[in-house]
mmCIF file of C-alpha atoms in Angstrom:
data_model
loop_
_atom_site.group_PDB
_atom_site.id
_atom_site.type_symbol
_atom_site.label_atom_id
_atom_site.label_comp_id
_atom_site.label_asym_id
_atom_site.label_seq_id
_atom_site.Cartn_x
_atom_site.Cartn_y
_atom_site.Cartn_z
ATOM 1 C CA UNK Y 36 4.907 6.272 6.438
ATOM 2 C CA UNK Y 37 5.711 6.432 10.153
ATOM 3 C CA UNK Y 38 3.253 3.619 10.846
ATOM 4 C CA UNK Y 39 4.775 1.604 7.998
ATOM 5 C CA UNK Y 40 8.243 2.072 9.491
ATOM 6 C CA UNK Y 41 6.971 0.894 12.879
ATOM 7 C CA UNK Y 42 5.458 -2.266 11.366
ATOM 8 C CA UNK Y 43 8.842 -3.093 9.811
ATOM 9 C CA UNK Y 44 9.842 -4.284 13.291
ATOM 10 C CA UNK Y 45 7.675 -7.327 12.600
ATOM 11 C CA UNK Y 46 10.252 -8.552 10.058
ATOM 12 C CA UNK Y 47 12.988 -9.583 12.570
ATOM 13 C CA UNK Y 48 10.267 -10.923 14.878
ATOM 14 C CA UNK Y 49 8.918 -13.190 12.160
ATOM 15 C CA UNK Y 50 12.437 -14.368 11.299
ATOM 16 C CA UNK Y 51 13.101 -15.210 14.967
ATOM 17 C CA UNK Y 52 9.902 -17.242 15.371
ATOM 18 C CA UNK Y 53 10.485 -19.014 12.055
ATOM 19 C CA UNK Y 54 14.102 -19.968 12.803
ATOM 20 C CA UNK Y 55 13.384 -21.098 16.368
ATOM 21 C CA UNK Y 56 10.142 -22.822 15.320
ATOM 22 C CA UNK Y 57 8.816 -21.865 18.743
ATOM 23 C CA UNK Y 58 5.422 -20.596 17.652
ATOM 24 C CA UNK Y 59 4.169 -21.021 14.069
ATOM 25 C CA UNK Y 60 1.061 -19.010 14.920
ATOM 26 C CA UNK Y 61 3.085 -16.001 16.102
ATOM 27 C CA UNK Y 62 5.342 -16.363 13.061
ATOM 28 C CA UNK Y 63 2.214 -16.253 10.883
ATOM 29 C CA UNK Y 64 0.908 -13.123 12.625
ATOM 30 C CA UNK Y 65 4.305 -11.394 12.437
ATOM 31 C CA UNK Y 66 4.575 -12.247 8.735
ATOM 32 C CA UNK Y 67 1.104 -10.758 8.135
ATOM 33 C CA UNK Y 68 2.088 -7.501 9.845
ATOM 34 C CA UNK Y 69 5.425 -7.268 8.047
ATOM 35 C CA UNK Y 70 3.910 -7.641 4.572
ATOM 36 C CA UNK Y 71 1.728 -4.552 5.103
ATOM 37 C CA UNK Y 72 4.616 -2.008 5.149
ATOM 38 C CA UNK Y 73 6.599 -3.954 2.565
ATOM 39 C CA UNK Y 74 3.715 -3.817 0.078
ATOM 40 C CA UNK Y 75 3.446 -0.108 0.854
ATOM 41 C CA UNK Y 76 7.093 0.470 -0.029
ATOM 42 C CA UNK Y 77 6.685 -1.596 -3.189
ATOM 43 C CA UNK Y 78 3.799 0.630 -4.230
ATOM 44 C CA UNK Y 79 5.646 3.839 -3.354
ATOM 45 C CA UNK Y 80 8.778 2.753 -5.219
ATOM 46 C CA UNK Y 81 6.710 1.806 -8.263
ATOM 47 C CA UNK Y 82 5.035 5.232 -8.281
ATOM 48 C CA UNK Y 83 8.426 6.954 -8.046
ATOM 49 C CA UNK Y 84 9.791 4.926 -10.967
ATOM 50 C CA UNK Y 85 6.608 5.679 -12.911
ATOM 51 C CA UNK Y 86 7.353 9.413 -12.673
ATOM 52 C CA UNK Y 87 10.763 8.907 -14.263
ATOM 53 C CA UNK Y 88 9.589 6.700 -17.156
ATOM 54 C CA UNK Y 89 6.564 8.773 -18.145
ATOM 55 C CA UNK Y 90 2.776 8.440 -17.837
ATOM 56 C CA UNK Y 91 2.199 5.606 -20.322
ATOM 57 C CA UNK Y 92 4.873 3.207 -19.079
ATOM 58 C CA UNK Y 93 4.261 4.470 -15.549
ATOM 59 C CA UNK Y 94 0.604 3.542 -15.796
ATOM 60 C CA UNK Y 95 1.604 0.100 -17.004
ATOM 61 C CA UNK Y 96 4.014 -0.302 -14.061
ATOM 62 C CA UNK Y 97 1.345 0.732 -11.571
ATOM 63 C CA UNK Y 98 -1.121 -1.699 -13.152
ATOM 64 C CA UNK Y 99 1.433 -4.526 -13.153
ATOM 65 C CA UNK Y 100 2.740 -4.090 -9.606
ATOM 66 C CA UNK Y 101 -0.613 -3.094 -8.094
ATOM 67 C CA UNK Y 102 -1.224 -6.550 -6.654
ATOM 68 C CA UNK Y 103 2.389 -7.804 -6.580
ATOM 69 C CA UNK Y 104 2.486 -8.606 -2.847
ATOM 70 C CA UNK Y 105 -0.708 -10.644 -2.953
ATOM 71 C CA UNK Y 106 0.420 -12.428 -6.117
ATOM 72 C CA UNK Y 107 3.633 -13.499 -4.374
ATOM 73 C CA UNK Y 108 1.670 -14.821 -1.392
ATOM 74 C CA UNK Y 109 -0.671 -16.828 -3.602
ATOM 75 C CA UNK Y 110 2.262 -18.233 -5.586
ATOM 76 C CA UNK Y 111 3.729 -19.690 -2.399
ATOM 77 C CA UNK Y 112 0.318 -21.021 -1.403
ATOM 78 C CA UNK Y 113 -0.037 -22.627 -4.842
ATOM 79 C CA UNK Y 114 3.451 -24.113 -4.594
ATOM 80 C CA UNK Y 115 2.445 -25.638 -1.246
ATOM 81 C CA UNK Y 116 -0.652 -27.190 -2.804
ATOM 82 C CA UNK Y 117 -3.121 -24.886 -1.014
ATOM 83 C CA UNK Y 118 -5.291 -24.531 -4.103
ATOM 84 C CA UNK Y 119 -8.480 -23.668 -2.196
ATOM 85 C CA UNK Y 120 -6.653 -20.885 -0.330
ATOM 86 C CA UNK Y 121 -5.476 -19.466 -3.653
ATOM 87 C CA UNK Y 122 -8.964 -19.475 -5.161
ATOM 88 C CA UNK Y 123 -10.410 -18.036 -1.953
ATOM 89 C CA UNK Y 124 -7.881 -15.176 -2.080
ATOM 90 C CA UNK Y 125 -9.059 -14.343 -5.605
ATOM 91 C CA UNK Y 126 -12.618 -14.095 -4.318
ATOM 92 C CA UNK Y 127 -11.523 -12.091 -1.303
ATOM 93 C CA UNK Y 128 -9.516 -9.622 -3.373
ATOM 94 C CA UNK Y 129 -12.426 -8.892 -5.673
ATOM 95 C CA UNK Y 130 -15.045 -8.323 -2.965
ATOM 96 C CA UNK Y 131 -12.512 -6.684 -0.631
ATOM 97 C CA UNK Y 132 -11.644 -3.974 -3.133
ATOM 98 C CA UNK Y 133 -15.233 -3.467 -4.296
ATOM 99 C CA UNK Y 134 -16.957 -3.477 -0.923
ATOM 100 C CA UNK Y 135 -14.397 -2.862 1.833
ATOM 101 C CA UNK Y 136 -12.001 -0.411 0.160
ATOM 102 C CA UNK Y 137 -14.510 1.496 -1.950
ATOM 103 C CA UNK Y 138 -17.040 1.426 0.881
ATOM 104 C CA UNK Y 139 -14.570 2.846 3.416
ATOM 105 C CA UNK Y 140 -13.438 5.488 0.927
ATOM 106 C CA UNK Y 141 -17.016 6.593 0.210
ATOM 107 C CA UNK Y 142 -17.929 6.560 3.903
ATOM 108 C CA UNK Y 143 -15.006 8.656 5.166
ATOM 109 C CA UNK Y 144 -14.968 10.900 2.108
ATOM 110 C CA UNK Y 145 -18.727 11.365 2.455
ATOM 111 C CA UNK Y 146 -18.348 12.515 6.073
ATOM 112 C CA UNK Y 147 -16.043 15.307 4.862
ATOM 113 C CA UNK Y 148 -17.825 16.154 1.604
ATOM 114 C CA UNK Y 149 -21.606 15.949 1.253
ATOM 115 C CA UNK Y 150 -21.470 14.586 -2.313
ATOM 116 C CA UNK Y 151 -18.405 13.413 -4.237
ATOM 117 C CA UNK Y 152 -18.314 13.189 -8.022
ATOM 118 C CA UNK Y 153 -16.297 10.961 -10.328
ATOM 119 C CA UNK Y 154 -15.991 10.177 -14.044
ATOM 120 C CA UNK Y 155 -18.999 8.067 -15.064
ATOM 121 C CA UNK Y 156 -17.304 6.965 -18.300
ATOM 122 C CA UNK Y 157 -14.235 5.625 -16.479
ATOM 123 C CA UNK Y 158 -16.408 3.966 -13.824
ATOM 124 C CA UNK Y 159 -18.554 2.367 -16.515
ATOM 125 C CA UNK Y 160 -15.479 1.076 -18.315
ATOM 126 C CA UNK Y 161 -14.092 -0.512 -15.139
ATOM 127 C CA UNK Y 162 -17.395 -2.105 -14.115
ATOM 128 C CA UNK Y 163 -18.043 -3.484 -17.612
ATOM 129 C CA UNK Y 164 -14.566 -5.043 -17.633
ATOM 130 C CA UNK Y 165 -15.254 -6.486 -14.207
ATOM 131 C CA UNK Y 166 -18.586 -7.941 -15.347
ATOM 132 C CA UNK Y 167 -16.759 -9.594 -18.248
ATOM 133 C CA UNK Y 168 -14.190 -11.023 -15.852
ATOM 134 C CA UNK Y 169 -16.926 -12.340 -13.564
ATOM 135 C CA UNK Y 170 -18.538 -13.997 -16.601
ATOM 136 C CA UNK Y 171 -15.214 -15.709 -17.288
ATOM 137 C CA UNK Y 172 -15.183 -17.040 -13.730
ATOM 138 C CA UNK Y 173 -18.842 -18.102 -13.669
ATOM 139 C CA UNK Y 174 -19.117 -20.050 -16.937
ATOM 140 C CA UNK Y 175 -16.367 -22.619 -16.154
ATOM 141 C CA UNK Y 176 -17.722 -23.072 -12.621
ATOM 142 C CA UNK Y 177 -21.261 -23.749 -13.862
ATOM 143 C CA UNK Y 178 -20.058 -26.091 -16.609
ATOM 144 C CA UNK Y 179 -17.681 -28.052 -14.387
ATOM 145 C CA UNK Y 180 -20.223 -28.346 -11.571
ATOM 146 C CA UNK Y 181 -22.790 -29.886 -13.935
ATOM 147 C CA UNK Y 182 -20.448 -32.020 -16.025
ATOM 148 C CA UNK Y 183 -17.630 -34.156 -14.662
ATOM 149 C CA UNK Y 184 -15.261 -33.912 -17.565
ATOM 150 C CA UNK Y 185 -11.565 -34.275 -18.406
ATOM 151 C CA UNK Y 186 -12.026 -30.956 -20.196
ATOM 152 C CA UNK Y 187 -11.775 -29.091 -16.866
ATOM 153 C CA UNK Y 188 -8.110 -28.201 -17.286
ATOM 154 C CA UNK Y 189 -8.192 -27.165 -20.970
ATOM 155 C CA UNK Y 190 -11.402 -25.199 -20.355
ATOM 156 C CA UNK Y 191 -9.776 -23.275 -17.510
ATOM 157 C CA UNK Y 192 -6.650 -22.645 -19.597
ATOM 158 C CA UNK Y 193 -8.729 -21.444 -22.556
ATOM 159 C CA UNK Y 194 -10.800 -19.060 -20.443
ATOM 160 C CA UNK Y 195 -7.636 -17.826 -18.709
ATOM 161 C CA UNK Y 196 -6.043 -17.032 -22.084
ATOM 162 C CA UNK Y 197 -9.106 -15.040 -23.185
ATOM 163 C CA UNK Y 198 -9.203 -13.070 -19.916
ATOM 164 C CA UNK Y 199 -5.517 -12.142 -20.156
ATOM 165 C CA UNK Y 200 -6.016 -11.030 -23.756
ATOM 166 C CA UNK Y 201 -8.913 -8.795 -22.730
ATOM 167 C CA UNK Y 202 -6.811 -7.397 -19.879
ATOM 168 C CA UNK Y 203 -4.013 -6.477 -22.300
ATOM 169 C CA UNK Y 204 -6.564 -4.834 -24.604
ATOM 170 C CA UNK Y 205 -7.932 -2.848 -21.639
ATOM 171 C CA UNK Y 206 -4.414 -1.568 -20.896
ATOM 172 C CA UNK Y 207 -4.041 -0.493 -24.526
ATOM 173 C CA UNK Y 208 -7.427 1.241 -24.306
ATOM 174 C CA UNK Y 209 -6.806 3.080 -21.023
ATOM 175 C CA UNK Y 210 -3.121 3.924 -21.468
ATOM 176 C CA UNK Y 211 -3.011 4.733 -25.166
ATOM 177 C CA UNK Y 212 -6.084 4.990 -27.415
ATOM 178 C CA UNK Y 213 -8.466 6.494 -24.809
ATOM 179 C CA UNK Y 214 -6.108 7.747 -22.122
ATOM 180 C CA UNK Y 215 -7.972 11.089 -22.005
ATOM 181 C CA UNK Y 216 -10.936 9.256 -20.447
ATOM 182 C CA UNK Y 217 -8.723 7.959 -17.652
ATOM 183 C CA UNK Y 218 -7.138 11.187 -16.463
ATOM 184 C CA UNK Y 219 -6.883 9.970 -12.828
ATOM 185 C CA UNK Y 220 -4.128 7.612 -14.006
ATOM 186 C CA UNK Y 221 -2.015 10.678 -14.686
ATOM 187 C CA UNK Y 222 -2.598 12.100 -11.200
ATOM 188 C CA UNK Y 223 0.279 9.983 -9.930
ATOM 189 C CA UNK Y 224 2.730 12.065 -11.992
ATOM 190 C CA UNK Y 225 4.636 14.912 -10.368
ATOM 191 C CA UNK Y 226 8.006 15.664 -8.837
ATOM 192 C CA UNK Y 227 9.832 12.517 -7.646
ATOM 193 C CA UNK Y 228 10.787 12.356 -3.985
ATOM 194 C CA UNK Y 229 13.358 9.589 -4.444
ATOM 195 C CA UNK Y 230 16.169 9.159 -6.932
ATOM 196 C CA UNK Y 231 15.681 6.502 -9.578
ATOM 197 C CA UNK Y 232 18.412 4.316 -8.008
ATOM 198 C CA UNK Y 233 16.847 4.599 -4.547
ATOM 199 C CA UNK Y 234 13.432 3.664 -5.908
ATOM 200 C CA UNK Y 235 14.843 0.628 -7.748
ATOM 201 C CA UNK Y 236 16.803 -0.562 -4.690
ATOM 202 C CA UNK Y 237 13.789 -0.181 -2.388
ATOM 203 C CA UNK Y 238 11.553 -2.011 -4.874
ATOM 204 C CA UNK Y 239 14.076 -4.870 -5.150
ATOM 205 C CA UNK Y 240 14.640 -5.101 -1.382
ATOM 206 C CA UNK Y 241 10.939 -4.948 -0.537
ATOM 207 C CA UNK Y 242 10.139 -7.610 -3.139
ATOM 208 C CA UNK Y 243 12.794 -9.977 -1.749
ATOM 209 C CA UNK Y 244 11.495 -9.478 1.797
ATOM 210 C CA UNK Y 245 7.892 -10.033 0.667
ATOM 211 C CA UNK Y 246 8.982 -13.317 -0.905
ATOM 212 C CA UNK Y 247 10.572 -14.375 2.395
ATOM 213 C CA UNK Y 248 7.625 -13.275 4.540
ATOM 214 C CA UNK Y 249 5.160 -14.929 2.157
ATOM 215 C CA UNK Y 250 6.910 -18.243 2.725
ATOM 216 C CA UNK Y 251 6.613 -17.724 6.490
ATOM 217 C CA UNK Y 252 2.929 -16.832 6.154
ATOM 218 C CA UNK Y 253 2.020 -19.816 3.996
ATOM 219 C CA UNK Y 254 3.926 -22.256 6.222
ATOM 220 C CA UNK Y 255 1.894 -20.988 9.186
ATOM 221 C CA UNK Y 256 -1.554 -21.425 7.627
ATOM 222 C CA UNK Y 257 -1.997 -25.047 8.723
ATOM 223 C CA UNK Y 258 -0.901 -24.393 12.369
ATOM 224 C CA UNK Y 259 -3.248 -21.392 12.526
ATOM 225 C CA UNK Y 260 -6.137 -23.490 11.219
ATOM 226 C CA UNK Y 261 -5.434 -26.244 13.764
ATOM 227 C CA UNK Y 262 -4.750 -23.900 16.706
ATOM 228 C CA UNK Y 263 -7.276 -21.099 16.275
ATOM 229 C CA UNK Y 264 -9.953 -23.051 14.441
ATOM 230 C CA UNK Y 265 -10.067 -20.538 11.575
ATOM 231 C CA UNK Y 266 -10.815 -22.142 8.222
ATOM 232 C CA UNK Y 267 -8.480 -21.941 5.233
ATOM 233 C CA UNK Y 268 -11.389 -20.378 3.350
ATOM 234 C CA UNK Y 269 -11.563 -17.450 5.803
ATOM 235 C CA UNK Y 270 -7.782 -16.943 5.651
ATOM 236 C CA UNK Y 271 -7.907 -16.899 1.864
ATOM 237 C CA UNK Y 272 -10.978 -14.696 1.478
ATOM 238 C CA UNK Y 273 -10.407 -12.181 4.287
ATOM 239 C CA UNK Y 274 -6.887 -12.182 5.767
ATOM 240 C CA UNK Y 275 -4.609 -12.534 2.717
ATOM 241 C CA UNK Y 276 -6.371 -9.887 0.567
ATOM 242 C CA UNK Y 277 -6.411 -7.367 3.434
ATOM 243 C CA UNK Y 278 -2.717 -7.647 4.287
ATOM 244 C CA UNK Y 279 -1.642 -7.923 0.668
ATOM 245 C CA UNK Y 280 -3.434 -4.724 -0.338
ATOM 246 C CA UNK Y 281 -3.394 -2.746 2.932
ATOM 247 C CA UNK Y 282 -1.157 0.029 1.609
ATOM 248 C CA UNK Y 283 -3.224 0.381 -1.567
ATOM 249 C CA UNK Y 284 -6.379 0.492 0.553
ATOM 250 C CA UNK Y 285 -4.921 3.362 2.585
ATOM 251 C CA UNK Y 286 -4.139 5.285 -0.606
ATOM 252 C CA UNK Y 287 -7.729 4.923 -1.778
ATOM 253 C CA UNK Y 288 -9.093 6.311 1.494
ATOM 254 C CA UNK Y 289 -6.610 9.208 1.490
ATOM 255 C CA UNK Y 290 -7.632 10.158 -2.051
ATOM 256 C CA UNK Y 291 -11.303 10.167 -0.999
ATOM 257 C CA UNK Y 292 -10.492 12.450 1.932
ATOM 258 C CA UNK Y 293 -8.895 14.849 -0.588
ATOM 259 C CA UNK Y 294 -12.118 14.749 -2.651
ATOM 260 C CA UNK Y 295 -10.398 12.776 -5.421
ATOM 261 C CA UNK Y 296 -12.998 10.050 -5.622
ATOM 262 C CA UNK Y 297 -12.079 9.256 -9.231
ATOM 263 C CA UNK Y 298 -8.693 7.993 -8.067
ATOM 264 C CA UNK Y 299 -10.275 6.005 -5.211
ATOM 265 C CA UNK Y 300 -12.662 4.414 -7.682
ATOM 266 C CA UNK Y 301 -9.827 3.609 -10.065
ATOM 267 C CA UNK Y 302 -7.802 1.988 -7.281
ATOM 268 C CA UNK Y 303 -10.679 -0.099 -5.901
ATOM 269 C CA UNK Y 304 -12.440 -1.230 -9.071
ATOM 270 C CA UNK Y 305 -9.245 -1.279 -11.143
ATOM 271 C CA UNK Y 306 -7.542 -3.562 -8.642
ATOM 272 C CA UNK Y 307 -10.493 -5.977 -8.651
ATOM 273 C CA UNK Y 308 -10.458 -6.003 -12.446
ATOM 274 C CA UNK Y 309 -6.745 -6.749 -12.473
ATOM 275 C CA UNK Y 310 -7.228 -9.649 -10.069
ATOM 276 C CA UNK Y 311 -10.029 -11.187 -12.139
ATOM 277 C CA UNK Y 312 -8.599 -10.545 -15.613
ATOM 278 C CA UNK Y 313 -4.879 -10.986 -14.997
ATOM 279 C CA UNK Y 314 -3.865 -12.459 -11.632
ATOM 280 C CA UNK Y 315 -6.409 -15.306 -11.566
ATOM 281 C CA UNK Y 316 -5.706 -16.423 -15.176
ATOM 282 C CA UNK Y 317 -1.952 -16.082 -14.592
ATOM 283 C CA UNK Y 318 -2.202 -18.411 -11.585
ATOM 284 C CA UNK Y 319 -4.009 -20.959 -13.774
ATOM 285 C CA UNK Y 320 -1.073 -21.014 -16.222
ATOM 286 C CA UNK Y 321 1.568 -21.014 -13.472
ATOM 287 C CA UNK Y 322 -0.179 -23.897 -11.715
ATOM 288 C CA UNK Y 323 -0.224 -25.849 -14.980
ATOM 289 C CA UNK Y 324 3.509 -25.371 -15.581
ATOM 290 C CA UNK Y 325 4.650 -26.173 -12.008
ATOM 291 C CA UNK Y 326 2.488 -29.270 -11.725
ATOM 292 C CA UNK Y 327 -0.017 -27.741 -9.261
ATOM 293 C CA UNK Y 328 -3.086 -27.412 -11.504
ATOM 294 C CA UNK Y 329 -5.720 -24.917 -10.463
ATOM 295 C CA UNK Y 330 -9.068 -24.655 -12.207
ATOM 296 C CA UNK Y 331 -11.677 -21.901 -12.222
ATOM 297 C CA UNK Y 332 -14.227 -23.982 -10.319
ATOM 298 C CA UNK Y 333 -15.236 -21.751 -7.412
ATOM 299 C CA UNK Y 334 -17.738 -22.726 -4.732
ATOM 300 C CA UNK Y 335 -21.319 -21.579 -5.184
ATOM 301 C CA UNK Y 336 -20.996 -19.184 -2.246
ATOM 302 C CA UNK Y 337 -17.831 -17.633 -3.692
ATOM 303 C CA UNK Y 338 -19.614 -17.086 -6.997
ATOM 304 C CA UNK Y 339 -22.616 -15.528 -5.265
ATOM 305 C CA UNK Y 340 -20.540 -12.974 -3.322
ATOM 306 C CA UNK Y 341 -18.486 -12.075 -6.414
ATOM 307 C CA UNK Y 342 -21.655 -11.506 -8.473
ATOM 308 C CA UNK Y 343 -23.385 -9.521 -5.720
ATOM 309 C CA UNK Y 344 -20.295 -7.402 -5.039
ATOM 310 C CA UNK Y 345 -19.943 -6.568 -8.731
ATOM 311 C CA UNK Y 346 -23.616 -5.758 -9.233
ATOM 312 C CA UNK Y 347 -23.836 -3.586 -6.097
ATOM 313 C CA UNK Y 348 -20.748 -1.609 -7.110
ATOM 314 C CA UNK Y 349 -22.015 -1.170 -10.679
ATOM 315 C CA UNK Y 350 -25.349 0.191 -9.437
ATOM 316 C CA UNK Y 351 -23.795 2.585 -6.921
ATOM 317 C CA UNK Y 352 -21.252 3.972 -9.406
ATOM 318 C CA UNK Y 353 -23.835 4.387 -12.186
ATOM 319 C CA UNK Y 354 -24.746 8.021 -11.404
ATOM 320 C CA UNK Y 355 -21.173 9.342 -11.051
ATOM 321 C CA UNK Y 356 -21.821 10.476 -7.457
ATOM 322 C CA UNK Y 357 -21.214 9.005 -4.022
ATOM 323 C CA UNK Y 358 -22.073 9.789 -0.408
ATOM 324 C CA UNK Y 359 -21.401 8.337 3.031
ATOM 325 C CA UNK Y 360 -24.590 6.240 3.085
ATOM 326 C CA UNK Y 361 -23.563 4.385 -0.073
ATOM 327 C CA UNK Y 362 -20.205 3.714 1.567
ATOM 328 C CA UNK Y 363 -21.950 2.341 4.641
ATOM 329 C CA UNK Y 364 -24.060 0.061 2.450
ATOM 330 C CA UNK Y 365 -20.954 -1.354 0.745
ATOM 331 C CA UNK Y 366 -19.270 -1.939 4.113
ATOM 332 C CA UNK Y 367 -22.383 -3.615 5.523
ATOM 333 C CA UNK Y 368 -22.427 -5.987 2.541
ATOM 334 C CA UNK Y 369 -18.769 -6.861 3.130
ATOM 335 C CA UNK Y 370 -19.263 -7.523 6.853
ATOM 336 C CA UNK Y 371 -22.232 -9.820 6.165
ATOM 337 C CA UNK Y 372 -20.185 -11.809 3.646
ATOM 338 C CA UNK Y 373 -17.144 -11.946 5.948
ATOM 339 C CA UNK Y 374 -19.249 -13.281 8.829
ATOM 340 C CA UNK Y 375 -20.617 -16.009 6.595
ATOM 341 C CA UNK Y 376 -17.089 -17.055 5.561
ATOM 342 C CA UNK Y 377 -16.014 -17.045 9.215
ATOM 343 C CA UNK Y 378 -18.616 -19.670 10.089
ATOM 344 C CA UNK Y 379 -18.205 -21.865 7.006
#
């Protein structure tokens, strides 16, 4: 938390650069740094509230607010008409959690423990849900790429509705009917460190500041593209997912270092599933209602990396064991994909 507190200094810096309009690039960088601790405090406050309300509702809160910071960023990007950035961030979140976060967790945890075990049933459930979500993203893209049709918008809306329904059913499955299979979800319970009022106030304050910093970040995307020569695709796929989920990534690694690989797996794969089944479809509906339509037509390269990331993770998690070499393989896959996006 000390590092998070230090990064909070980026908040007044970003405000200064934004108000003076002296350097949009520096304002963008400061906004990126400030969102990292803010998302961390949002996650911590949500966990504290979850302890007070009980495991079932607490699990729902953790699932709902797990990607809140990134969702806020993408909402501002969508509002600004940066549709390709929004779709790229969906891709980046999925492969980032599957390859970067899980890979780093397995690598560092594997250095400390020769072999780490996790629940194969829970891992299988998460990967099967993710494969379903990927199917929902692939079918519209293939159809729309082969057929220029006015059905693009209703097709995307229909698929989005189905994905959200499946996501709600998965919550019912994991939090109620088969919660015994997902025991890691209950690991977050314990003795609260904050009062309920403190947790609520911190959650509210952090959310408001994330909204403000997200506006700064999105307004700086175009200057960064023009000044540094970085593509919007790279910003969407790599930068936004990393800063939006940095705190959650840290939690996953810390759990692996404590030999709690089940929790790391739940965080990494569960977050990717939430992005594909809930966040992406939700953005489709929000875009429709605010007049900034977004379809599920991803580029061929985005589809390839999503499919490969999902398949690689499914294969590695199949045996219920992990080691540092498997972590290195996941990280190597992520670096290769990131380099390709850098040069697009």
